[in-house]
């Protein structure tokens, strides 16, 4: 039985970056199409039917955020993964990109490794990364990304950034086995070496604040989020 070859569309007006991305992703087994002209991107996407789209933000004529808005207005792309890859680190730009329908925002400074790992996470490992989802409700647990707030059984829980991101990622992937490596790459990106020993601590902190057993350690480096 043939293995599905996932299709990725990259839209970036910098041909050197586009060629580099295309070369590396094709080496990983994806079918990749590059588009340097932002004005053609929607038509290219319709013809190519990608499983995932990578958009630069700052492009002439039509920027990546507007392309994302146009794509999300079309039925075939309402569920397609859209990642933003950009040199801009402006937090307001990140918020706008996610609010318009982007699933993740990756700074180019973090390099190809972070991008390729996230692509593999959603296409091959079938884990969910959708930061465009503003609110998650699982039983008595409510996670609101817009306000970075967590409520459990009517009680507001204060979580610092990394604990919030961990819980948000777990909650989008309930009952799935998630490795420490996957958590590190998808939440901390290029700085994973700083946090490799901290995941257990963050998980324990979440358990103390919300309730023990919500996140269980299956093996030394594997975790599972249990819904109640």
Coordinates of C-alpha atoms in Angstrom, one line a residue:
X1 CA 0.0 0.0 0.0
X2 CA 1.4 3.3 -1.1
X3 CA 2.1 5.9 1.6
X4 CA 0.2 9.2 1.1
X5 CA 2.5 12.0 -0.1
X6 CA 1.2 15.1 1.6
X7 CA 1.1 18.3 -0.4
X8 CA 2.6 21.6 0.9
X9 CA 2.2 25.0 -0.7
X10 CA 4.8 27.7 0.2
X11 CA 4.1 31.3 -0.6
X12 CA 7.2 33.6 -0.2
X13 CA 8.4 36.4 -2.4
X14 CA 12.1 35.6 -1.4
X15 CA 13.0 32.9 -3.9
X16 CA 16.1 31.9 -2.0
X17 CA 14.1 31.1 1.1
X18 CA 11.4 29.4 -0.9
X19 CA 13.9 27.2 -2.7
X20 CA 15.6 26.2 0.6
X21 CA 12.3 25.3 2.2
X22 CA 11.1 23.4 -0.8
X23 CA 14.4 21.4 -1.0
X24 CA 14.3 20.4 2.6
X25 CA 10.6 19.5 2.7
X26 CA 10.9 17.5 -0.5
X27 CA 13.7 15.6 1.1
X28 CA 11.3 14.7 4.0
X29 CA 8.9 13.1 1.5
X30 CA 6.4 15.9 0.8
X31 CA 5.1 17.1 -2.5
X32 CA 5.9 20.8 -2.5
X33 CA 4.9 23.7 -4.7
X34 CA 6.4 27.2 -4.4
X35 CA 4.7 30.5 -5.3
X36 CA 6.7 33.7 -5.2
X37 CA 3.8 35.9 -6.5
X38 CA 1.4 36.5 -3.7
X39 CA -1.3 37.7 -6.2
X40 CA -1.4 34.2 -7.6
X41 CA -1.4 32.3 -4.3
X42 CA -5.2 31.7 -4.0
X43 CA -5.5 30.4 -7.5
X44 CA -2.4 28.3 -7.0
X45 CA -3.8 26.8 -3.8
X46 CA -7.1 26.0 -5.5
X47 CA -5.3 24.1 -8.3
X48 CA -2.8 22.4 -6.1
X49 CA -5.1 21.4 -3.2
X50 CA -2.4 21.3 -0.5
X51 CA -2.7 19.6 2.9
X52 CA -0.8 22.5 4.5
X53 CA 0.1 26.1 3.4
X54 CA 3.1 28.1 4.6
X55 CA 2.7 31.8 4.2
X56 CA 5.2 34.6 4.5
X57 CA 3.6 37.7 5.9
X58 CA 5.4 40.7 4.5
X59 CA 5.0 40.4 0.7
X60 CA 4.3 43.1 -1.9
X61 CA 0.8 43.5 -3.4
X62 CA -1.0 41.0 -1.1
X63 CA 0.4 40.1 2.3
X64 CA 0.1 36.7 4.0
X65 CA -2.6 37.8 6.4
X66 CA -4.9 38.8 3.5
X67 CA -4.1 35.6 1.7
X68 CA -5.1 33.6 4.8
X69 CA -8.3 35.6 5.1
X70 CA -9.2 34.8 1.4
X71 CA -8.4 31.2 1.8
X72 CA -10.4 30.7 5.0
X73 CA -13.4 32.2 3.1
X74 CA -13.4 29.3 0.7
X75 CA -14.9 26.0 1.7
X76 CA -12.0 23.8 0.6
X77 CA -9.6 25.6 2.9
X78 CA -11.6 26.0 6.1
X79 CA -9.8 23.0 7.6
X80 CA -6.5 23.2 5.8
X81 CA -3.5 23.8 8.0
X82 CA -2.0 27.3 7.5
X83 CA 1.3 28.2 9.1
X84 CA 2.9 31.7 9.0
X85 CA 6.6 31.8 8.6
X86 CA 8.0 35.3 9.0
X87 CA 11.0 37.4 10.1
X88 CA 8.7 39.7 12.1
X89 CA 8.4 39.0 15.9
X90 CA 5.8 41.7 16.6
X91 CA 3.3 40.2 19.1
X92 CA 0.4 42.2 17.6
X93 CA 1.2 40.8 14.2
X94 CA 1.2 37.3 15.6
X95 CA -2.2 37.9 17.2
X96 CA -3.6 39.3 14.0
X97 CA -2.2 36.3 12.0
X98 CA -3.8 33.8 14.4
X99 CA -7.1 35.7 14.7
X100 CA -7.5 35.7 10.9
X101 CA -7.3 31.9 10.8
X102 CA -3.6 31.0 11.0
X103 CA -2.9 27.8 12.9
X104 CA 0.7 28.7 14.0
X105 CA 3.2 31.5 13.8
X106 CA 6.8 30.5 13.3
X107 CA 9.7 33.1 13.3
X108 CA 12.3 32.5 10.6
X109 CA 15.0 33.0 13.2
X110 CA 14.0 29.6 14.8
X111 CA 15.2 27.9 11.6
X112 CA 14.0 25.1 9.4
X113 CA 14.1 22.5 12.2
X114 CA 11.2 24.0 14.1
X115 CA 9.1 24.4 10.9
X116 CA 9.8 20.8 9.7
X117 CA 9.0 19.4 13.1
X118 CA 5.7 21.2 13.3
X119 CA 4.8 20.1 9.7
X120 CA 5.6 16.5 10.7
X121 CA 3.5 16.9 13.9
X122 CA 0.3 17.7 12.0
X123 CA 0.7 15.7 8.8
X124 CA 2.5 12.6 9.9
X125 CA 2.0 12.3 13.6
X126 CA -1.6 13.5 13.3
X127 CA -1.4 15.7 16.4
X128 CA -3.3 19.0 16.4
X129 CA -1.7 22.5 16.3
X130 CA -4.5 25.0 15.9
X131 CA -3.8 28.2 17.7
X132 CA -6.6 29.8 15.8
X133 CA -9.0 27.9 18.1
X134 CA -9.7 30.5 20.7
X135 CA -11.6 28.4 23.3
X136 CA -11.4 24.8 24.3
X137 CA -14.0 23.2 26.7
X138 CA -13.4 19.7 28.0
X139 CA -15.8 18.9 30.8
X140 CA -15.2 21.3 33.6
X141 CA -12.0 22.7 32.0
X142 CA -12.2 25.8 29.9
X143 CA -9.1 27.2 28.2
X144 CA -9.4 30.7 26.6
X145 CA -6.5 31.5 24.3
X146 CA -7.5 35.1 23.8
X147 CA -7.2 36.0 27.5
X148 CA -4.6 33.2 28.3
X149 CA -7.0 32.1 31.0
X150 CA -7.9 28.7 32.4
X151 CA -11.0 27.9 34.4
X152 CA -11.6 24.5 36.1
X153 CA -14.8 23.7 37.9
X154 CA -15.6 27.4 38.0
X155 CA -12.3 28.3 39.6
X156 CA -9.9 30.5 37.7
X157 CA -6.4 29.0 37.5
X158 CA -3.3 31.2 37.0
X159 CA -0.8 29.6 34.7
X160 CA 2.5 31.2 33.4
X161 CA 3.1 31.2 29.7
X162 CA 4.9 27.8 29.3
X163 CA 2.4 26.0 31.5
X164 CA -0.5 27.5 29.6
X165 CA 1.0 26.5 26.3
X166 CA 1.6 22.9 27.5
X167 CA -2.0 22.6 28.8
X168 CA -3.4 24.1 25.5
X169 CA -1.4 21.6 23.4
X170 CA -2.5 18.7 25.6
X171 CA -6.1 19.8 25.5
X172 CA -6.1 19.8 21.7
X173 CA -4.8 16.3 21.7
X174 CA -6.7 14.4 24.4
X175 CA -5.9 10.8 25.1
X176 CA -3.0 10.8 22.6
X177 CA 0.5 9.7 23.6
X178 CA 2.7 12.8 23.3
X179 CA 6.5 12.6 23.6
X180 CA 8.6 15.0 25.5
X181 CA 10.5 15.6 22.2
X182 CA 7.3 16.7 20.6
X183 CA 6.4 19.0 23.4
X184 CA 9.8 20.6 23.4
X185 CA 9.9 21.3 19.6
X186 CA 6.3 22.5 19.3
X187 CA 6.3 24.8 22.4
X188 CA 9.9 25.9 22.8
X189 CA 11.3 25.6 19.3
X190 CA 15.0 26.3 18.9
X191 CA 15.5 26.8 22.7
X192 CA 14.6 23.2 23.6
X193 CA 18.0 22.5 25.3
X194 CA 17.0 25.1 28.0
X195 CA 13.8 23.3 28.9
X196 CA 14.4 19.5 28.4
X197 CA 14.6 19.0 32.2
X198 CA 11.7 21.3 32.9
X199 CA 8.8 19.5 31.2
X200 CA 8.2 17.2 34.3
X201 CA 8.2 20.3 36.5
X202 CA 5.7 22.2 34.4
X203 CA 3.4 19.1 34.2
X204 CA 3.6 18.7 38.0
X205 CA 2.8 22.4 38.5
X206 CA -0.3 22.1 36.3
X207 CA -1.4 19.0 38.3
X208 CA -1.0 20.9 41.6
X209 CA -3.0 23.8 40.3
X210 CA -5.8 22.0 38.4
X211 CA -5.8 18.4 39.8
X212 CA -3.5 15.5 39.9
X213 CA -4.0 12.9 37.2
X214 CA -5.2 15.3 34.5
X215 CA -1.9 14.8 32.7
X216 CA -0.3 11.4 33.3
X217 CA 3.2 10.2 32.6
X218 CA 3.0 7.0 30.5
X219 CA 6.7 6.4 30.3
X220 CA 9.9 8.4 31.1
X221 CA 9.4 10.7 28.1
X222 CA 5.7 10.2 27.2
X223 CA 2.6 11.9 28.5
X224 CA -1.2 11.7 28.0
X225 CA -3.9 14.2 28.8
X226 CA -7.0 12.5 30.3
X227 CA -10.4 14.1 29.9
X228 CA -12.9 13.9 32.7

